[in-house]
Each structure stands twice: as structure tokens, then as C-alpha cells.
Short mmCIF file of C-alpha atoms in Angstrom, two decimals:
data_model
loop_
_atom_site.label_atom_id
_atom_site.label_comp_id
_atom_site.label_asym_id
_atom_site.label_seq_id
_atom_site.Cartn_x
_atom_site.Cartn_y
_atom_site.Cartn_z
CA UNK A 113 -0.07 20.95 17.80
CA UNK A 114 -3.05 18.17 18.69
CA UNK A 115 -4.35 17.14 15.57
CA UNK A 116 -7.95 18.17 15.62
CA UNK A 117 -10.47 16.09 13.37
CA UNK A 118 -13.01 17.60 11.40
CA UNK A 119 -15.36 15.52 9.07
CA UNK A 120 -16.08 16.59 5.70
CA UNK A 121 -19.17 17.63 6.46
CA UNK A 122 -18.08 19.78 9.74
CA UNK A 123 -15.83 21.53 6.81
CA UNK A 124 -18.81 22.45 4.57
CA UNK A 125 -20.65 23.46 7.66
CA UNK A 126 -17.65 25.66 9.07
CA UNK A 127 -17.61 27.32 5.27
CA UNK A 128 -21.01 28.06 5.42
CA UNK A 129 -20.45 29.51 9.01
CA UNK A 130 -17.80 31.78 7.60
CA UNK A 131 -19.24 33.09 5.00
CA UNK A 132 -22.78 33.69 6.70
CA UNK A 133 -20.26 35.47 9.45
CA UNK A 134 -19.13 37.63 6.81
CA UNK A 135 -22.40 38.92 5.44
CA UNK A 136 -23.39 39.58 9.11
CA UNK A 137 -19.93 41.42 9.30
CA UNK A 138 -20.51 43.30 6.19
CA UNK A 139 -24.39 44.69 7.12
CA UNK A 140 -22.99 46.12 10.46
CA UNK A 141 -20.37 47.92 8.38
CA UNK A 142 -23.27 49.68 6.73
CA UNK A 143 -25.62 49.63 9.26
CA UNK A 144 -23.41 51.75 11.67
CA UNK A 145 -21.83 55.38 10.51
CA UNK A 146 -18.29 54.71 11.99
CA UNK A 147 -16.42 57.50 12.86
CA UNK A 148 -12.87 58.11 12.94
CA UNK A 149 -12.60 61.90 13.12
CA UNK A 150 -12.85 61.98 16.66
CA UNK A 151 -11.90 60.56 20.15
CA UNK A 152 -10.04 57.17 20.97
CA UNK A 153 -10.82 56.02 16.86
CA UNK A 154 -8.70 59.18 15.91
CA UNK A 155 -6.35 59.45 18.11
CA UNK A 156 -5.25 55.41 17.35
CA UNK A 157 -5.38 56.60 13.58
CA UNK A 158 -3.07 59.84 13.96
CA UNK A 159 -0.66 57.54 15.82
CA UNK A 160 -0.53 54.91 13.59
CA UNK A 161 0.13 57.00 10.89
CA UNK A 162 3.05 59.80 12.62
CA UNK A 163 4.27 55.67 13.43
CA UNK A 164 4.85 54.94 9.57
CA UNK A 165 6.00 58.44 8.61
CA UNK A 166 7.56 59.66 11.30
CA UNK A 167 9.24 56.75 13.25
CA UNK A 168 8.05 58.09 16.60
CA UNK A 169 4.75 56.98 18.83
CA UNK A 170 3.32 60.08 19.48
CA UNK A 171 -0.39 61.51 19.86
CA UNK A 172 0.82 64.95 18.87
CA UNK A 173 -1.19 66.30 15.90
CA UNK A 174 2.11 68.58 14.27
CA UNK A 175 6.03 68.54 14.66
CA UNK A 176 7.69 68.56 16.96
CA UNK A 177 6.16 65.09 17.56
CA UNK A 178 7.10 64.15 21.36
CA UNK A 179 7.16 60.60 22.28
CA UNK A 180 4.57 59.16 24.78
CA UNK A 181 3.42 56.12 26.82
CA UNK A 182 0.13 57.47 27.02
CA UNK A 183 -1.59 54.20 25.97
CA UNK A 184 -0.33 50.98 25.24
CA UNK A 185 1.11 50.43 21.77
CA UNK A 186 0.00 47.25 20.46
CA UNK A 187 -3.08 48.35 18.35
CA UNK A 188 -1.27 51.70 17.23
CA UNK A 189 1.57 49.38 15.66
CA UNK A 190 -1.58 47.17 14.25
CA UNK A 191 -2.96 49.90 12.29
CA UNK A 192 0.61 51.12 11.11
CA UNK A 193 1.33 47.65 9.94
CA UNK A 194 -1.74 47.70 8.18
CA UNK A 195 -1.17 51.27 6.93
CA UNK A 196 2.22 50.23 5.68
CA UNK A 197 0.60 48.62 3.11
CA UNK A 198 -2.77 50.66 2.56
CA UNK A 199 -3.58 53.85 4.60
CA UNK A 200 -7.14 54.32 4.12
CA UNK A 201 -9.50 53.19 7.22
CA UNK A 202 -11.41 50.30 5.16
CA UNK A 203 -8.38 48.48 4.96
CA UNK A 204 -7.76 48.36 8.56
CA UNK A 205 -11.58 47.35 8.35
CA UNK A 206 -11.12 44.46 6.06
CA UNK A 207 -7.82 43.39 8.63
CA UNK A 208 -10.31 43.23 11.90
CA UNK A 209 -13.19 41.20 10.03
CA UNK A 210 -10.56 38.72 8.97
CA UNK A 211 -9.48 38.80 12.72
CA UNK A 212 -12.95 38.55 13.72
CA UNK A 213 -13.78 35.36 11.59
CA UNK A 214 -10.58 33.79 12.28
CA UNK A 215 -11.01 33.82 16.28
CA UNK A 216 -14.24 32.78 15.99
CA UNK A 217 -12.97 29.39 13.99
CA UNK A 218 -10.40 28.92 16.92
CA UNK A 219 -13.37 29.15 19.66
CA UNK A 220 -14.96 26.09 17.08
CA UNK A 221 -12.07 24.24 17.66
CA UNK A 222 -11.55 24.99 21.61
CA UNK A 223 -14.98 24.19 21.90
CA UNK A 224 -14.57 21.07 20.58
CA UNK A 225 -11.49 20.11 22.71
CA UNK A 226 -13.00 21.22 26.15
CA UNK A 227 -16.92 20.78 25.70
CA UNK A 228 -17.47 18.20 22.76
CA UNK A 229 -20.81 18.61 21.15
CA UNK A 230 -20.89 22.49 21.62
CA UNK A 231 -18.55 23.16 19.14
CA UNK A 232 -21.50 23.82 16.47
CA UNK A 233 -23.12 26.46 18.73
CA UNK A 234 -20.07 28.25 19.49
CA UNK A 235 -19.60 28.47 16.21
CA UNK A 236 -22.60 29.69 15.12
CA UNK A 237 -22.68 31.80 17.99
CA UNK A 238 -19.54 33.19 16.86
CA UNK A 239 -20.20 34.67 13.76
CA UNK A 240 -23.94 35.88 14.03
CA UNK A 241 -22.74 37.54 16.97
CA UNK A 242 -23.74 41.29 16.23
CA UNK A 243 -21.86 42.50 19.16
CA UNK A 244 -18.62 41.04 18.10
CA UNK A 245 -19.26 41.89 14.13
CA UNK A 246 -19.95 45.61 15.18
CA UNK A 247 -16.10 45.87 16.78
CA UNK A 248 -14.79 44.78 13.95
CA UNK A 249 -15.16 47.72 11.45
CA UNK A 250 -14.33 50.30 14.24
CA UNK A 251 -11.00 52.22 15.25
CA UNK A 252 -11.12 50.50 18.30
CA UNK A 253 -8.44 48.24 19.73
CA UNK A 254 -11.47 45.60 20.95
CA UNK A 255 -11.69 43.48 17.91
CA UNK A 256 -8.33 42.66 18.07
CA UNK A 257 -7.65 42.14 21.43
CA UNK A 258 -10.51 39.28 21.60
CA UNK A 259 -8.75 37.98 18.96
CA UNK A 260 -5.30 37.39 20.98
CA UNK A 261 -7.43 36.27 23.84
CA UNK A 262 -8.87 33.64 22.33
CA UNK A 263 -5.57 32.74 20.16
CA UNK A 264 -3.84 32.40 24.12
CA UNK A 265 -6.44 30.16 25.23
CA UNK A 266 -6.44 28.41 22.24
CA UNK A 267 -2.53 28.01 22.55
CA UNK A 268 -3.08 26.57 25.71
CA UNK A 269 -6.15 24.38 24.74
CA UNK A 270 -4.53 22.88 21.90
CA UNK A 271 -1.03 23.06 21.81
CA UNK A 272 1.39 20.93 24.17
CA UNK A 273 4.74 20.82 25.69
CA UNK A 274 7.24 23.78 24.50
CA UNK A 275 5.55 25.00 22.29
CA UNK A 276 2.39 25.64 24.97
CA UNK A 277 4.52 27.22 26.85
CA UNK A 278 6.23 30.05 24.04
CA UNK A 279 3.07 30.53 22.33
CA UNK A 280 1.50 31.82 25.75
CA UNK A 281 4.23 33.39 26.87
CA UNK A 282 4.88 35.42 23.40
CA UNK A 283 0.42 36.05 23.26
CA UNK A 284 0.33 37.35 26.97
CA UNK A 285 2.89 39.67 26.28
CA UNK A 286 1.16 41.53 22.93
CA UNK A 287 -1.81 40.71 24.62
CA UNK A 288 -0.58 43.12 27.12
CA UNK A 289 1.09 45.50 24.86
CA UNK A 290 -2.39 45.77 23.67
CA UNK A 291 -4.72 46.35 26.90
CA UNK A 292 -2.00 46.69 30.04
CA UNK A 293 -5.01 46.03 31.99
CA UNK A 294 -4.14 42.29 31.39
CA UNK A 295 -0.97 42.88 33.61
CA UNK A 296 -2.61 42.08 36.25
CA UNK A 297 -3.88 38.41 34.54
CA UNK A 298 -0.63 36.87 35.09
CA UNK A 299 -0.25 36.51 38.53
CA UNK A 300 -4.47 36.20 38.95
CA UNK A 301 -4.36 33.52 36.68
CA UNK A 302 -1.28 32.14 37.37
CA UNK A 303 -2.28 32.13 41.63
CA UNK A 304 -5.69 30.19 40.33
CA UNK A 305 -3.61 27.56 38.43
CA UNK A 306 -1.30 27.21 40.84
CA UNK A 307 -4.03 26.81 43.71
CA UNK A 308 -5.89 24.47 41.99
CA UNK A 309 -3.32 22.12 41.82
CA UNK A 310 -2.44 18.78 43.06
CA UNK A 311 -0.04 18.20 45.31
CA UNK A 312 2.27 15.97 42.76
CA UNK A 313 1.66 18.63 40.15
CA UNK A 314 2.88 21.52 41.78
CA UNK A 315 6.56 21.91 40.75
CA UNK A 316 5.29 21.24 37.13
CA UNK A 317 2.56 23.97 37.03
CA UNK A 318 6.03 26.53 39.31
CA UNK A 319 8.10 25.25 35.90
CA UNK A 320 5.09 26.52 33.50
CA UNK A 321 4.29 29.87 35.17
CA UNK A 322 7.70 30.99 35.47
CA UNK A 323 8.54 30.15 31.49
CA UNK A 324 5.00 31.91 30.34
CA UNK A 325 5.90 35.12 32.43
CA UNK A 326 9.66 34.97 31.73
CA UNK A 327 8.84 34.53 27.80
CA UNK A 328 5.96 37.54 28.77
CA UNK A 329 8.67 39.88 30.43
CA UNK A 330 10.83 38.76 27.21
CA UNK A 331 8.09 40.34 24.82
CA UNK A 332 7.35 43.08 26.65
CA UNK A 333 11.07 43.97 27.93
CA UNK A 334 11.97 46.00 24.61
CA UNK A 335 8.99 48.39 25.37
CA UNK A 336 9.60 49.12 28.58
CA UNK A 337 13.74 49.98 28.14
CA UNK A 338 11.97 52.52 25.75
CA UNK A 339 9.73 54.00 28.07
CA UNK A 340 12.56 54.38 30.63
CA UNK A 341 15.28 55.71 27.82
CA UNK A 342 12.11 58.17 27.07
CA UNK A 343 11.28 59.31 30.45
CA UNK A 344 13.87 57.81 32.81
CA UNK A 345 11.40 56.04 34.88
CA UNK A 346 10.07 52.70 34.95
CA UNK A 347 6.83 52.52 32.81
CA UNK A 348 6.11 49.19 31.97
CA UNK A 349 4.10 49.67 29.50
CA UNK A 350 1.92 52.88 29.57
CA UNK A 351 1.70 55.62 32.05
CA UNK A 352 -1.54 58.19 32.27
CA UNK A 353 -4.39 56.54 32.63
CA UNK A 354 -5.11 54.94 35.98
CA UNK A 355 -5.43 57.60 38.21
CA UNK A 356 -7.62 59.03 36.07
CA UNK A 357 -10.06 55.94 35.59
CA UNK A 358 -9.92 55.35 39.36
CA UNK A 359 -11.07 59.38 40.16
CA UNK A 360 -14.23 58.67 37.36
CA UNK A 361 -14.46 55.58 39.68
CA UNK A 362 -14.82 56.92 42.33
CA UNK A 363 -18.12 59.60 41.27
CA UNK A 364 -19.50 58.75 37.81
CA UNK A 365 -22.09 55.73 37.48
CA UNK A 366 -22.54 56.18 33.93
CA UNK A 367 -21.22 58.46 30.85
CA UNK A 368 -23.60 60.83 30.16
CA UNK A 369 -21.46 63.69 31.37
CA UNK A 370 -19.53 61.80 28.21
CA UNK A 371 -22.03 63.16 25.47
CA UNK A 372 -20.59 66.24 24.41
CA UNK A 373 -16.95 65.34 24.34
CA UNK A 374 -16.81 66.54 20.72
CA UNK A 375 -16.54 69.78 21.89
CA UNK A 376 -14.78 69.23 25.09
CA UNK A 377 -15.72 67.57 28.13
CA UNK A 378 -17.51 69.06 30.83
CA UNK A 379 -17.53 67.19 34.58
CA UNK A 380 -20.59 67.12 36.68
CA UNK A 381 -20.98 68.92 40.06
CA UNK A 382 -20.12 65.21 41.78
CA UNK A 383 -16.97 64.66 40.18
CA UNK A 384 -15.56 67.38 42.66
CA UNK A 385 -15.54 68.00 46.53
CA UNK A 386 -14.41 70.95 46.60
CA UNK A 387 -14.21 74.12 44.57
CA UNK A 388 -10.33 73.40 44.98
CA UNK A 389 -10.75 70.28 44.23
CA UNK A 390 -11.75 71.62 40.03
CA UNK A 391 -9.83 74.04 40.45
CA UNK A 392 -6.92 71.65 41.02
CA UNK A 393 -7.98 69.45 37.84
CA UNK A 394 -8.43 72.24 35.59
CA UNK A 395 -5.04 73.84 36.66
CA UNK A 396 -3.17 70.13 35.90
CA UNK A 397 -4.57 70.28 32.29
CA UNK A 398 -4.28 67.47 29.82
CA UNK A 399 -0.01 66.45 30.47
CA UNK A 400 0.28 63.21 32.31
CA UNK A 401 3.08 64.00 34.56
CA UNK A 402 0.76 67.01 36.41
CA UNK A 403 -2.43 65.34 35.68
CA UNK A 404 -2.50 61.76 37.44
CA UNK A 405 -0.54 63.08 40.64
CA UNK A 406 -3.72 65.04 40.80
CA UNK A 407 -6.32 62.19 40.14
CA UNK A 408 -5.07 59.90 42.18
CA UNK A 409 -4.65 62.83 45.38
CA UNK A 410 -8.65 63.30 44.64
CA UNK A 411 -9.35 59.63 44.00
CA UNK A 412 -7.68 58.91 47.69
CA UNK A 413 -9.56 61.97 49.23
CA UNK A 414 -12.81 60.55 47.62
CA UNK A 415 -12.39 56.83 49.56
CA UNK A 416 -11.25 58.34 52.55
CA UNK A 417 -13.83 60.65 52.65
CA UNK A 418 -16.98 58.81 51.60
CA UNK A 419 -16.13 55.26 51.17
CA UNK A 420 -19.50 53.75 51.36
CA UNK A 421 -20.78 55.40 48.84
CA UNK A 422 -17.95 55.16 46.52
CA UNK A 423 -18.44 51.34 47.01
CA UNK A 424 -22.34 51.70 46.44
CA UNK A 425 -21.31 53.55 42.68
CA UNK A 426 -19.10 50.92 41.82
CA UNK A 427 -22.03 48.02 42.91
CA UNK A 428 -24.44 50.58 40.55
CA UNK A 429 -22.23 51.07 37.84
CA UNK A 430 -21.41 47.50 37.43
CA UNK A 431 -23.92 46.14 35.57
CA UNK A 432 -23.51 48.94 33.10
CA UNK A 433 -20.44 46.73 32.48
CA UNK A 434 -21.94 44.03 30.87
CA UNK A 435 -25.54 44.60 30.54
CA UNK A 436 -27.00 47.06 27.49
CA UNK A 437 -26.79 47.23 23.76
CA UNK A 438 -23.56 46.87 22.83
CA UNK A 439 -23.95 49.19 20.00
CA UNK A 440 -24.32 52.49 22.41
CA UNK A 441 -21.25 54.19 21.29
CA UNK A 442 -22.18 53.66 17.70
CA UNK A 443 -24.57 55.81 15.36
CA UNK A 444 -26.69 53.45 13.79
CA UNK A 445 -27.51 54.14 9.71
CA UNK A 446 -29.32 57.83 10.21
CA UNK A 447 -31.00 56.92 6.83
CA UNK A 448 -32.39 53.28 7.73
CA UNK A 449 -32.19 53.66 11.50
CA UNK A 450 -32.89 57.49 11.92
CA UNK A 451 -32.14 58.03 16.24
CA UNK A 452 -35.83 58.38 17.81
CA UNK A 453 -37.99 56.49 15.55
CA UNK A 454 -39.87 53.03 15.55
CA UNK A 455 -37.71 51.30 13.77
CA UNK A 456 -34.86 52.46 15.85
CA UNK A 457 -36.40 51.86 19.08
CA UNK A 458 -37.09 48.10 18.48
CA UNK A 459 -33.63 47.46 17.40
CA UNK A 460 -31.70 49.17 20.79
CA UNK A 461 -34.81 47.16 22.51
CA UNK A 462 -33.52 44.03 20.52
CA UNK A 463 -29.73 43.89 21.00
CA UNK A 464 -30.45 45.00 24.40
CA UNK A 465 -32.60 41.42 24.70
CA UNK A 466 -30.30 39.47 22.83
CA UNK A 467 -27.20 40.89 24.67
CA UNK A 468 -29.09 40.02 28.37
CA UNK A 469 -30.38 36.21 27.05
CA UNK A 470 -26.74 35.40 26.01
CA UNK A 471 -25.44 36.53 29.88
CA UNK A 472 -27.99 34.81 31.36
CA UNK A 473 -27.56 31.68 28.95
CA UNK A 474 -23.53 31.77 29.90
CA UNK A 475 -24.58 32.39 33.88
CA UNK A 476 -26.48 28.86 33.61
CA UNK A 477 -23.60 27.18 31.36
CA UNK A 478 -21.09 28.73 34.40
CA UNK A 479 -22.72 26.60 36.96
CA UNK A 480 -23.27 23.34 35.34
CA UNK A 481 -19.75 23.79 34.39
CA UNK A 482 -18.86 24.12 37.81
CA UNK A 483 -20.99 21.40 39.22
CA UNK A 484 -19.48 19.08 36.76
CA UNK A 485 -15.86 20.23 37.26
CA UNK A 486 -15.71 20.49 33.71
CA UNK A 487 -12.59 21.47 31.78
CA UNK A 488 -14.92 24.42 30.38
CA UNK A 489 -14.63 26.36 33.26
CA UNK A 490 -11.80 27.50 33.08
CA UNK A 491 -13.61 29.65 31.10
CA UNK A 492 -14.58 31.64 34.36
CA UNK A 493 -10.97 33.24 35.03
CA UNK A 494 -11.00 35.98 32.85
CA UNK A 495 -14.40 36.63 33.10
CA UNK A 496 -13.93 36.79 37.08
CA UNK A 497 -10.50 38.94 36.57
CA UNK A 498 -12.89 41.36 33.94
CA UNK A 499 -15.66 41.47 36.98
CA UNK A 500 -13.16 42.45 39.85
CA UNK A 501 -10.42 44.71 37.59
CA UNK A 502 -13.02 46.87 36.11
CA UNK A 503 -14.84 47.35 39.26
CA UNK A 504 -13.38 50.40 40.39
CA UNK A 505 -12.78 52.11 37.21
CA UNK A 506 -15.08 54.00 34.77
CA UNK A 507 -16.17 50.98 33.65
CA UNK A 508 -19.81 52.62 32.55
CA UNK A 509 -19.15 51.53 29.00
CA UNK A 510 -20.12 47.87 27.81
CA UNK A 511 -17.31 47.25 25.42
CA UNK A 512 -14.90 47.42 28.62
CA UNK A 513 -16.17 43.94 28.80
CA UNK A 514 -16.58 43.21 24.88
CA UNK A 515 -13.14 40.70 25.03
CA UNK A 516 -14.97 38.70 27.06
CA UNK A 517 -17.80 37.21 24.68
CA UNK A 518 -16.04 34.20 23.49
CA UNK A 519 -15.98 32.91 26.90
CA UNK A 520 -19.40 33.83 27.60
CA UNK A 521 -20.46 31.99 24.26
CA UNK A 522 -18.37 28.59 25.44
CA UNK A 523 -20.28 28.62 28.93
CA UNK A 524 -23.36 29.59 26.67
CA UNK A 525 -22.94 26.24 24.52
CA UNK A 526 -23.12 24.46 27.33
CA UNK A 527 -26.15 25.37 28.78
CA UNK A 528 -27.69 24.88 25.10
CA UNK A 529 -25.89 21.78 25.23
CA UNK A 530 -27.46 20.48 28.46
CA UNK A 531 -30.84 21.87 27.55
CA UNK A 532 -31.06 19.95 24.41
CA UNK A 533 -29.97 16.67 26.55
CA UNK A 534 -32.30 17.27 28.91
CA UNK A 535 -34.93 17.54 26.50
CA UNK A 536 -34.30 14.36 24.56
CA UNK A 537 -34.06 12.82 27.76
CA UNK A 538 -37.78 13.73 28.83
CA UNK A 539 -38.84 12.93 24.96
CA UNK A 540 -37.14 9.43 24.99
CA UNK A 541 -39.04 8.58 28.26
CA UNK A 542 -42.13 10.11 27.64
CA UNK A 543 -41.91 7.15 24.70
#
């Protein structure tokens, strides 16, 4: 590893950091009634748990517990490690704030590698962040994957030579194992670095891509000989899900058919085209195998059928993907915060500000970035792959983009960065 310097005083001002990261940690823990009784939160919990004591990955709620692939099962084994050792949810609480002030010292030192001088402001950045603090006490499997995405570029930021090239290799593939969404990183990422070389680099940056997706394929082999001992097919990592996100595509442009799902989901007039059309999804029920053939029939019929205005949902739902505030899918302290009232109002109207200044800070840090063919902007793959993945899936929810904020609070340095230059600038020659 690059040896990193940090003055004395950078250490006493990283402490402070931490700890003032904590507190802000802490007061979203009991500013927000987190529940884990119901929906993705419980259903990560009950698997975790039939992990430890049964030995099987299942979602089933009773025996006979019947394996599945239904999600990936990186932050189901997180919680049963953590479970291994204490069950109860506030452990698993106190494991994701860790995670969430530990990744947010790595961005410090990133920062300070590829933009020197913003490494203060990430830092800061980092752990007042309220959007980032809120993930971190929830049954959610956000918290932790920003954490692996920041270790990865961090690995590659500040590591060299073999060891660059295991570390990513070994994070891309639990990074995956995590989210399977980042499957499709590899070769976007991978096509951008190779693309962006020069000509005498080429055969270097081959070497490099083929030992981080060999060392990825290495990590995330085991999983998928499961899946196919399981269910004799090939399911790299989880099977269920994409047909469905692709039919909510393909109608919804936002959740608010979502509201009730405590008592079991209801879908709008639009989801359907046909009276055989619901008919169809209510007859394939809730099992995979005769579910997604049937989503991704309706999702073709949909595109074929009306694809202009399937394209004009996806252009309307996607700000929904990063613009709001953050803390939607959250109940906010009914005691403090009660839903309706004044108090309540100003601090939705709030995060929803803060959350828009700190896109709009990061679009300005983007371009100078760019202009200046910085090393920062690199900092624009993922946050290009997030824009284009999620575009035709139910992306209506923010957090969809939540693993992205580290990178948006680099390219957000640097505009604060270049502001504050620009300013002395004018000062010293107004003198």
C-alpha cells in the first residue's frame, strides 16, 4: 500500500470528524422509527437468521425451508455473521455505523490522493451526511454496499501492483454478491478503461482486466455451482427479479401504488393492457419460475406495443432516482416529528434542499473535472453506469442511487475546492 501522510493535526481533525459523524449517526437512529417487521428489512432478517440456525438460504418463514436465489446473498450472510455473535437488530446497527464511518475515512484518504486539498470537505461531507447516516441503522443492504464501493475504489486509488489487482478482483466479486446489478460494471467499466487508453498501455490495462474479472469469477464461482446444484440451471448469482423490475419499468413512474404493501400490494389500472394481461400475473403468483416468464412476456408486449411512451416514463421517472429526501421510506420520530405538522414539513422541505444543492454542487465539480482531465473523474463511471442501469427499472425510489454519494461528494469537493480558489483569487487582486 502507498504510504499516505497525515499531519498530526489532520489526525486530531479526522478524530473530531469521527466522532461528530457518530453523534450525527446516533440522532438519526432516534430520529427515525426503523422497522424490521416488514418488507425487504424482514425478509433480510428471517434469512439471516434460518442462515445461522438452519444452514440453508431460504426466505421461507417455517420448515421445510427450500433453498432460493431469490436475491443476492451477500448482505443476508452480513447479518448472519453479525447474528453469529449477537442476534438482536441493534447489533447489526452498531456493525453498519462502524461501516459507515470507516468508508467515509477511506473517501478522506482517496480524496487526498486524486484531488489534494478536498480531502477536508469530503470528509466532513462524509460524516454529516444525513442521507448516508440514515442507511446505516436500517435492514437494508445500502449501507454496506457503499461501503465495498468505496473500499474497491479505494483499492484501486491506493494500492499498487498485485495487490491492486486481488483486492479489486476479490471487492467486485462481494460487491456483486451483494447488488448483482454491479454485474454489469465489469465489462462497462472495464470497456471505459480500456478505451481510454494509450496506445503503449493497452496490453497492460488487457493484463489488469482479465486478472480483476478472473479473481471476480473466482469469488463469485462457489455461488453460482450452488445455484446450479440447487436448480440445475445457470444462475449466476440470483434469479427473480429482473423481469419483474423491467414490467414496473415499463408503467409505474413512481411508488405510490407501493403504500399499502403492508397488507398486500395492489397494481394500478396502467400496470396492465389487458384484462388477460392481470389475469396472467395474478394466476403466476409469487414463485419465480412462473412469475418472471410472465413479466418479462408483458414487459416485451409493453415496448412493442407503446414504446414511446414507455421511454417518456423512464425520462419522468428518472429524476425520482436521485432527486427527493432521501428519508422517504423512513418514518421520522412520530413523537418529535409527528407526519403532517410544521415541524415535519420543514424538515422533508430541508433534506429535500440539501439533497438537490449537493447534486447540483457534484454536477459543477463533474465538469471542471472533466475540463481539467483530472484524475477525479473517474469518479463519473459509476455514477454514469447508476444513470443508464437503473433507467429502465422501477427505479422510483432514491436509495436505488444511495451507493452513489461518495462519488457525488468527491466531484462535490471539487467544486468547493475551485470556488474557494476562485474567490481568493478575486480577493488577492481586488488588493
Amino acid at each position: 500500500m502507498v504510504a499516505v501522510s497525515t499531519p498530526s493535526t489532520s489526525r486530531l481533525h479526522l478524530l473530531l470528524a469521527l466522532v461528530c459523524g457518530l453523534f450525527v449517526r446516533v440522532g438519526c437512529h432516534a430520529g427515525v422509527e426503523y422497522r424490521f417487521d416488514f418488507g425487504d428489512a424482514a425478509s433480510y432478517r428471517a434469512a439471516a437468521l434460518t442462515l445461522v440456525d438452519e444452514g440453508v438460504y431460504s426466505f421461507s418463514e417455517r420448515a421445510p425451508f427450500e433453498p432460493t436465489a431469490y436475491r443476492p446473498p451477500g448482505y443476508t450472510a452480513f447479518l448472519a455473521a453479525i447474528a453469529m455473535v449477537a442476534r438482536s437488530t441493534f447489533a447489526a446497527q452498531v456493525a453498519q455505523i462502524l461501516v459507515s464511518l470507516a468508508y467515509a475515512f477511506l473517501l478522506f484518504l482517496i480524496a487526498k490522493r486524486l484531488a489534494p486539498g478536498t480531502e477536508q470537505v469530503v470528509l466532513w461531507a462524509s460524516v454529516l451526511n444525513p442521507f448516508d447516516a440514515v442507511y446505516a441503522s436500517a435492514g437494508l443492504s445500502e449501507c454496506v454496499t457503499t461501503g465495498l464501493l468505496v473500499a474497491l475504489s479505494a483499492t484501486l486509488v491506493l494500492l499498487e501492483g498485485s495487490r491492486r489487482l486481488l483486492g479489486a478482483g476479490v471487492l467486485v466479486g462481494v460487491l456483486c454478491l451483494f447488488r448483482d446489478i454491479y454485474l454489469a460494471l465489469i465489462p462497462f467499466a472495464a470497456g471505459i478503461y480500456l478505451l481510454s487508453s494509450p496506445r503503449r498501455d493497452v496490453r497492460r490495462r488487457v493484463f489488469e482486466v482479465a486478472a480483476v474479472g478472473l479473481v471476480a469469477a473466482m469469488v463469485i464461482g462457489p455461488w453460482t455451482a450452488r445455484n446450479f446444484v440447487q436448480f440445475r440451471r445457470l444462475i449466476p448469482i440470483s434469479a427473480g427479479r429482473l423481469g419483474y423490475s423491467l414490467w414496473m419499468g415499463s408503467w409505474a413512474t413512481d411508488g405510490s401504488f407501493t403504500s399499502n404493501d403492508s397488507s398486500g400490494r395492489t397494481y394500478p389500472a396502467i400496470a396492465f393492457l389487458t384484462d388477460a394481461d392481470r389475469e396472467a400475473v395474478l394466476a403466476a403468483g409469487s414463485d419465480v419460475a412462473t412469475s418472471e416468464p410472465v413479466f418479462k412476456r408483458l414487459f416485451a408486449e409493453r415496448i412493442s406495443t407503446e414504446p414511446a411512451s414507455v421511454f417518456g416514463r423512464w425520462m419522468v421517472r428518472w429524476p425520482r432516482l436521485w432527486l427527493g429526501t432521501r428519508f422517504d421510506i423512513f418514518e421520522l420520530n412520530r413523537t418529535a416529528l409527528p407526519s403532517g405538522s410544521l415541524q415535519w414539513k420543514v424538515t422533508k422541505a430541508a433534506l429535500f434542499g440539501l439533497n438537490a444543492l449537493i447534486l447540483v454542487g457534484a454536477a459543477i465539480g463533474a465538469v471542471i473535472a472533466w475540463r481539467r482531465r483530472a484524475p477525479v473523474r473517474w469518479a463519473l463511471v459509476p455514477l454514469a453506469f447508476t444513470a443508464l442501469v437503473y433507467l429502465p427499472l422501477n427505479s422510483f425510489e432514491n436509495r436505488y442511487s444511495q451507493p452513489m454519494f461518495p462519488f457525488l461528494t468527491v466531484l462535490l469537493g471539487v467544486a468547493l475546492l475551485t470556488a474557494r480558489e476562485s474567490w481568493a483569487a478575486r480577493k488577492g487582486a481586488t488588493v
